[in-house]
Coordinates of C-alpha atoms and ligand atoms in Angstrom, one line a residue:
X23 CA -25.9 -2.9 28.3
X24 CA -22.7 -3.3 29.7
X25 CA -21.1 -4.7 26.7
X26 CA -22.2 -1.9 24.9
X27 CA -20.0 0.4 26.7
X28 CA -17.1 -2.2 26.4
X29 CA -16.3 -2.4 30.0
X30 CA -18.0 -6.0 31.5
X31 CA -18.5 -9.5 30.0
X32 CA -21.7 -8.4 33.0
X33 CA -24.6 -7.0 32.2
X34 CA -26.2 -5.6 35.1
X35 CA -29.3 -3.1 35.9
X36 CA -28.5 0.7 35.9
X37 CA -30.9 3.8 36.0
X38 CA -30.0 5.3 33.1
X39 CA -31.7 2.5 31.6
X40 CA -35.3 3.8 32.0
X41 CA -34.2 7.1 30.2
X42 CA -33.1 4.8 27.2
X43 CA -36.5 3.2 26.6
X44 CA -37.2 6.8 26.2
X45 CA -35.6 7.5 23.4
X46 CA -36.0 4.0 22.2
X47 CA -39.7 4.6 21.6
X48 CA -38.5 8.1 19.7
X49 CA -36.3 6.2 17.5
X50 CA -38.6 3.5 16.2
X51 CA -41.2 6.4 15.5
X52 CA -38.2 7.9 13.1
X53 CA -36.6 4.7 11.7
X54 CA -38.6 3.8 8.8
X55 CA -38.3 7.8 7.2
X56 CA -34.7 7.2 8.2
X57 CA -34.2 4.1 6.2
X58 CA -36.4 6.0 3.5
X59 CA -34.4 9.4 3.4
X60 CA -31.1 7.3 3.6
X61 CA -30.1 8.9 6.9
X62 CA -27.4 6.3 7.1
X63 CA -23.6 6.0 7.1
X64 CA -21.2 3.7 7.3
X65 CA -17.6 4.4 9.2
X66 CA -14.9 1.8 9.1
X67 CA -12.8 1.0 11.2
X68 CA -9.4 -0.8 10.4
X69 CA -8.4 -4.2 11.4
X70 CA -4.3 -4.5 11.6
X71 CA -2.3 -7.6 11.0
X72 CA 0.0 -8.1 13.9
X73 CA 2.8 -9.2 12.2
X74 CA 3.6 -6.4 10.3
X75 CA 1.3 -3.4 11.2
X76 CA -0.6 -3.2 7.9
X77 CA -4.1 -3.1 7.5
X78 CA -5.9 -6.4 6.8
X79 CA -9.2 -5.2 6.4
X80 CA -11.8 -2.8 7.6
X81 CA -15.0 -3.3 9.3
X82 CA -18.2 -1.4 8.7
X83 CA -19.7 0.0 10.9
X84 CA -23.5 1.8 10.9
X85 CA -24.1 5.1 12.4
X86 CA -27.5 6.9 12.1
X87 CA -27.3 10.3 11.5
X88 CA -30.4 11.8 13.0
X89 CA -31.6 15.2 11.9
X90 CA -32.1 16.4 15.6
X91 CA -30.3 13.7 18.2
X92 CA -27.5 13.9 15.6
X93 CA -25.4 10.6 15.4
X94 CA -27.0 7.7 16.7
X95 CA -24.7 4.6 17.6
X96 CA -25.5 1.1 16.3
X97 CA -26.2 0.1 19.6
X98 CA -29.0 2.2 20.0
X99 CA -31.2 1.0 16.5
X100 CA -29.8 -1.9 15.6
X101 CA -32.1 -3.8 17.9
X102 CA -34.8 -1.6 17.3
X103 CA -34.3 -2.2 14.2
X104 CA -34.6 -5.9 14.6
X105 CA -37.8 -6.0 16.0
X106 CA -39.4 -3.9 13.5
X107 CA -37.9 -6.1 10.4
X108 CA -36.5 -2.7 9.6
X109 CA -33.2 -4.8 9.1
X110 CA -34.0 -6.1 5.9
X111 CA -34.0 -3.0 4.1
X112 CA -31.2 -1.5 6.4
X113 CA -29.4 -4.5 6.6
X114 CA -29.8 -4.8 2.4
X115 CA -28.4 -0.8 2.5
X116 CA -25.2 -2.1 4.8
X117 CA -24.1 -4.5 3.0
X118 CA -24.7 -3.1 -0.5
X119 CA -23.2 0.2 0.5
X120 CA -19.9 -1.6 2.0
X121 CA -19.5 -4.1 -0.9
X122 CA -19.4 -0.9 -3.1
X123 CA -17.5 1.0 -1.3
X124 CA -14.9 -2.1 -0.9
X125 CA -14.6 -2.6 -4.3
X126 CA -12.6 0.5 -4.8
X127 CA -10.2 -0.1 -2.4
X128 CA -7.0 0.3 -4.3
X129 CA -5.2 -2.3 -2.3
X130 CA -7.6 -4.8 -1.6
X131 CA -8.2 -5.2 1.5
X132 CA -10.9 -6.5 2.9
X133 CA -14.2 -5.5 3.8
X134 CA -15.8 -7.1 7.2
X135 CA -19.7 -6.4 7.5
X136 CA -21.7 -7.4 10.3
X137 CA -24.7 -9.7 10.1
X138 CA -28.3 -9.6 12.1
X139 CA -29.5 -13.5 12.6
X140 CA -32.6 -12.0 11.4
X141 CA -30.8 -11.2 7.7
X142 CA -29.3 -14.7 8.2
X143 CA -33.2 -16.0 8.3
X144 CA -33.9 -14.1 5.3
X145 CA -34.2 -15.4 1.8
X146 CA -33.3 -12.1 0.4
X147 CA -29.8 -12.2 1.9
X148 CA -28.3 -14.9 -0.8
X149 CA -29.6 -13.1 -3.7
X150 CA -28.4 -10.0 -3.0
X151 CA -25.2 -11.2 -1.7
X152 CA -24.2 -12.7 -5.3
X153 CA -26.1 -9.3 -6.9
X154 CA -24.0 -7.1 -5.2
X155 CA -20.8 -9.2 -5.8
X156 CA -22.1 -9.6 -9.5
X157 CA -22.6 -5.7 -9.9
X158 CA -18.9 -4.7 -8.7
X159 CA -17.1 -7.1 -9.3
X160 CA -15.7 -7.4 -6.0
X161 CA -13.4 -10.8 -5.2
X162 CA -16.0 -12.5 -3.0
X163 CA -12.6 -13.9 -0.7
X164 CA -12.5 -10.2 0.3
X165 CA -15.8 -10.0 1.8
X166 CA -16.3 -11.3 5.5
X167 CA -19.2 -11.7 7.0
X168 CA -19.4 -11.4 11.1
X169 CA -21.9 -13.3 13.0
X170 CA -22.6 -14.1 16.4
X171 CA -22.9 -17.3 18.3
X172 CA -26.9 -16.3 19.0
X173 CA -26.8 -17.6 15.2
X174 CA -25.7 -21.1 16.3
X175 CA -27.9 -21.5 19.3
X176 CA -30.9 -20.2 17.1
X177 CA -32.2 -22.4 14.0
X178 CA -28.8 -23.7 13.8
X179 CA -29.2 -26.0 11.3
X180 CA -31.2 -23.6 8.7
X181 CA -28.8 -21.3 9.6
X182 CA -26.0 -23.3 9.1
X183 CA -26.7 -24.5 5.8
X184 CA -27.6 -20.5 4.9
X185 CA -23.5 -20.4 6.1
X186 CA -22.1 -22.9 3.9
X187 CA -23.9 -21.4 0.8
X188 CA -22.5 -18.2 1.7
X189 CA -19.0 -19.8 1.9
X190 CA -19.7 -22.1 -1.5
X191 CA -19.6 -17.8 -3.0
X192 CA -15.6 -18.0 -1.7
X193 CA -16.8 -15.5 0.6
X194 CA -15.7 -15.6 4.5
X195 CA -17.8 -16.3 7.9
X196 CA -15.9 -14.6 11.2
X197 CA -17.9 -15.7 14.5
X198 CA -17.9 -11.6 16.5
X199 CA -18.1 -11.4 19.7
X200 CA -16.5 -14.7 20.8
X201 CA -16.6 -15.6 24.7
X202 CA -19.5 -13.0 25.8
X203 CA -22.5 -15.9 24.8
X204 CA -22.3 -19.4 26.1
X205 CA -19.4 -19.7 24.4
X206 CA -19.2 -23.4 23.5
X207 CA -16.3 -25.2 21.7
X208 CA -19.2 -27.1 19.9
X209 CA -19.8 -24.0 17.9
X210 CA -16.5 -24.0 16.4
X211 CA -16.9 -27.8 15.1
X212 CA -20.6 -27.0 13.7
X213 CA -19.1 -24.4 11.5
X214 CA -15.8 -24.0 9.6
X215 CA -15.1 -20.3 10.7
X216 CA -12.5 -18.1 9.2
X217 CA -12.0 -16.0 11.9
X218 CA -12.6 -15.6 16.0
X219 CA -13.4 -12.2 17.2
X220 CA -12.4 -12.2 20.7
X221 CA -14.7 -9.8 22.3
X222 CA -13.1 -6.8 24.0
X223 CA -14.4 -7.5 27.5
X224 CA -11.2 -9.9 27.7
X225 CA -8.9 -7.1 26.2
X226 CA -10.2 -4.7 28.5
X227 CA -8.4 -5.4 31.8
X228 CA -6.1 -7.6 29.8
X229 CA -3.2 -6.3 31.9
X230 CA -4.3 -6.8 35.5
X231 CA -6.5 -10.2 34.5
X232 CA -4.8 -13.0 34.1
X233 CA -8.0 -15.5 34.0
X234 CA -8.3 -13.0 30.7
X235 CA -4.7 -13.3 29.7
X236 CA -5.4 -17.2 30.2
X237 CA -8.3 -17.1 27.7
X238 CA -6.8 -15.4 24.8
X239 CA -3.9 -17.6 24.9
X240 CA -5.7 -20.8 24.9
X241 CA -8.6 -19.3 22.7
X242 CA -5.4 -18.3 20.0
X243 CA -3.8 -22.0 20.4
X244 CA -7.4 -23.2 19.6
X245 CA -8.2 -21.3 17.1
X246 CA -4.6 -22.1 15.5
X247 CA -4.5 -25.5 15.5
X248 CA -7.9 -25.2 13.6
X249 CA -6.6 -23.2 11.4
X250 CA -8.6 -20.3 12.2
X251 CA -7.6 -16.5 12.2
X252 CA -8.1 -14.9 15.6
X253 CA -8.6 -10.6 16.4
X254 CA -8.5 -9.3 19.1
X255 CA -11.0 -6.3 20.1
X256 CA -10.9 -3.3 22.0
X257 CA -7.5 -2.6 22.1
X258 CA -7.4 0.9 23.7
X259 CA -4.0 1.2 25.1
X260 CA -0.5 0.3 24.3
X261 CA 0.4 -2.2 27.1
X262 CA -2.7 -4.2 26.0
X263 CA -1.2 -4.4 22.3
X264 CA 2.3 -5.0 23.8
X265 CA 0.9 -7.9 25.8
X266 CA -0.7 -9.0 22.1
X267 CA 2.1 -9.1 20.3
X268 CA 3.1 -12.3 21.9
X269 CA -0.5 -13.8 22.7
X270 CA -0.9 -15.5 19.0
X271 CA -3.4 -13.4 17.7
X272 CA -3.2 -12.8 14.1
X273 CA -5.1 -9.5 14.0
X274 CA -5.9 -6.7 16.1
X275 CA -8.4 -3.6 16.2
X276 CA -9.4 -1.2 18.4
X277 CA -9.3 2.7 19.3
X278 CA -5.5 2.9 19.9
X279 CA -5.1 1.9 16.3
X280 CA -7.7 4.2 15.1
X281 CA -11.3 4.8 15.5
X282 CA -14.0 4.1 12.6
X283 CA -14.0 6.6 10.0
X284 CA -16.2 7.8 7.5
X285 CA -13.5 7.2 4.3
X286 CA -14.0 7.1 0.7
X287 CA -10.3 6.4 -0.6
X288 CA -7.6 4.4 1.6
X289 CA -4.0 4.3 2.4
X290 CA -2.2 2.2 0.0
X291 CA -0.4 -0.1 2.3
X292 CA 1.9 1.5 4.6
X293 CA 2.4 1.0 8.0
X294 CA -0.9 2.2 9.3
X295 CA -0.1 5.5 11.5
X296 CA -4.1 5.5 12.9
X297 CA -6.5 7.9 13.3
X298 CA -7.2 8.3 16.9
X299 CA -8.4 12.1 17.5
X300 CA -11.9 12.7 18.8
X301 CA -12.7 14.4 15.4
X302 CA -12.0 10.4 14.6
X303 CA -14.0 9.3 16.9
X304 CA -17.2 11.8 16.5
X305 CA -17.1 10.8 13.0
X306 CA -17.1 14.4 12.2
X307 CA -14.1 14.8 9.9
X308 CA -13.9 13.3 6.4
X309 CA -11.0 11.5 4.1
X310 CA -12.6 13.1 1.1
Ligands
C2E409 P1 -19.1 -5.3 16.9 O1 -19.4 -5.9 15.6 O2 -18.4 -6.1 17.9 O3 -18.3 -4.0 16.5 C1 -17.2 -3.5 17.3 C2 -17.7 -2.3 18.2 O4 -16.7 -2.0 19.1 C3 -18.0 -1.0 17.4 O5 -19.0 -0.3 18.1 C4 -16.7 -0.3 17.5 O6 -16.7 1.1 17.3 C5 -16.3 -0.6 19.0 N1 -14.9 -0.5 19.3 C6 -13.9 -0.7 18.4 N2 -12.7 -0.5 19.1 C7 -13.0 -0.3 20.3 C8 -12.2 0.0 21.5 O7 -11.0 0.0 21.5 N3 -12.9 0.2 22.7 C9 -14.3 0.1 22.7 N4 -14.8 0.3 23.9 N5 -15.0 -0.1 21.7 C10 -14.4 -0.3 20.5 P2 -20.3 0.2 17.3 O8 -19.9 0.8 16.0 O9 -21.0 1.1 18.3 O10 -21.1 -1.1 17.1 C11 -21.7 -1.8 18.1 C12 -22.3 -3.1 17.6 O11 -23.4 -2.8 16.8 C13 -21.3 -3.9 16.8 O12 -20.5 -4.7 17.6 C14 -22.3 -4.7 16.0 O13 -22.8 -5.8 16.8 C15 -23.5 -3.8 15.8 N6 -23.3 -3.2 14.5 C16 -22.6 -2.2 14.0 N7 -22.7 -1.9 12.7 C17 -23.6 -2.9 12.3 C18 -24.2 -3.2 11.0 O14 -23.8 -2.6 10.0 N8 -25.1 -4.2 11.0 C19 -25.4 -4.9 12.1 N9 -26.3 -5.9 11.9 N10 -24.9 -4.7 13.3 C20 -24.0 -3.7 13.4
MG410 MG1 -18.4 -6.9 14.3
MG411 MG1 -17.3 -7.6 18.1
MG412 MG1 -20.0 -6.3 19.7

């Protein structure tokens, strides 16, 4: 719960949690006509290269839009959706949906979608994966796929092998969420990753933390000499990307760049200037 609101690598019991298993139960009632009615939508939210300020990529991100609670945050159904298997067909609609709307990206960028271990465990995600490459033609090197390190501890070896065939496609694996699991180094030999997702409990206090300064430094000069790419999460001020700039991080994302947004055509290449208004934020205003 607490890394839901960004704020702790510590979860810890609060009373506002009873109220959520409230409207937990109301949402799993809805979920299924949700998924049916297409209720969905997926806002993206860029990902910047440090070096030069462009955009790398964007990642997807799901939001629920609920005909009377209104939008409903990932982190309220994604779970929900997990235990129902609901993330099969949801998770089909994400990735189908993102791939689609990548593929007409005018300057290529790519498209960063995150994955359930339960989609991992499915044999409909390989399939679908090269029909949906297959059907837009989209350069597979531009798709990357986020996991989390639950995926390594879990079936690691089923899952590991689904990895490598998802690779074998020229398409890449980022590991999200990096330092908030038990974090082991083994995980970055059992895998070749493309990219390290530093999780944004470290960028958080980053500027009166220097046990978190210590970590993205060493977890960049790791990730480097591996020849991994590294982003760094949460950036939400300007002293925390100033700090950034010399911590060897190749990418970085967060609300001070710009907040996910609901976007059918995209810059083409420019500096990015970010979209950081609370219209931005709400989702409520539209590219197109
Ligand atoms: P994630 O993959 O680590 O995604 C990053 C989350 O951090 C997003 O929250 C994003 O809006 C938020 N974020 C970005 N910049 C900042 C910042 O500067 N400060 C703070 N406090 N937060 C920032 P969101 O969209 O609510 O998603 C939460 C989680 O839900 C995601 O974490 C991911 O694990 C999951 N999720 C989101 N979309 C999908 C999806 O399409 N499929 C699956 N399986 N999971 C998804
Ligand atoms: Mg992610
Ligand atoms: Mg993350
Ligand atoms: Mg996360």
């Amino acid at each position: 719960a607490a890394k839901a609101r960004g704020r702790s690598c510590f979860a810890q019991f609060e009373p506002w949690m009873e109220e959520k298993e409230r409207e937990r139960a109301a949402l799993e009632a809805d979920l299924r006509t949700a998924i049916q009615e297409g209720q969905f939508a997926l806002h993206f939210q860029p990902l910047i290269k440090i070096e030069n300020g462009r955009i790398a990529g964007f990642e997807a991100l799901v939001r629920w839009e609920h005909p009377r609670f209104g939008v409903v945050m990932p982190g309220e159904f994604i779970p929900i959706a997990e235990d129902t298997g609901l993330i099969i067909p949801l998770g089909e609609w994400i990735m189908r949906n993102a791939i689609k709307q990548a593929a007409g990206w005018r300057d290529g960028q790519r498209v960063a979608i995150n994955l359930s271990p339960i989609q991992l465990r499915s044999a409909r995600l390989l399939p679908m994966l090269i029909n949906s490459i297959a059907e837009t033609g989209m350069d597979p090197s531009r798709i990357e796929l986020e996991i989390t390190e639950n995926v390594l501890m879990q079936d690691s070896e089923v899952n590991i092998a689904t990895l490598h065939k998802i690779r074998d496609l020229g398409v890449r694996i980022s590991l999200d969420d990096f330092g908030t699991g038990y974090s082991s180094l083994n995980y970055l030999r059992s895998f070749p990753f493309d990219k390290i997702k530093i999780d944004k409990c470290f960028v958080n206090d980053l500027e009166r933390r220097e046990d978190c300064q210590a970590i993205i430094r060493a977890v960049t000069s790791l990730a480097g000499t591996l020849g991994i790419d590294t982003v760094a999460e949460g950036i939400e001020r300007e002293e925390q990307l100033n700090w950034l700039q010399g911590a060897g991080v190749t990418e970085v994302q967060g609300f001070y760049i710009s907040y996910p947004f609901n976007v059918e055509e995209l810059s083409d290449g420019r500096p990015f200037e970010g979209k950081r208004d609370d219209d931005w934020r709400r989702g409520t205003r539209r590219l197109t």
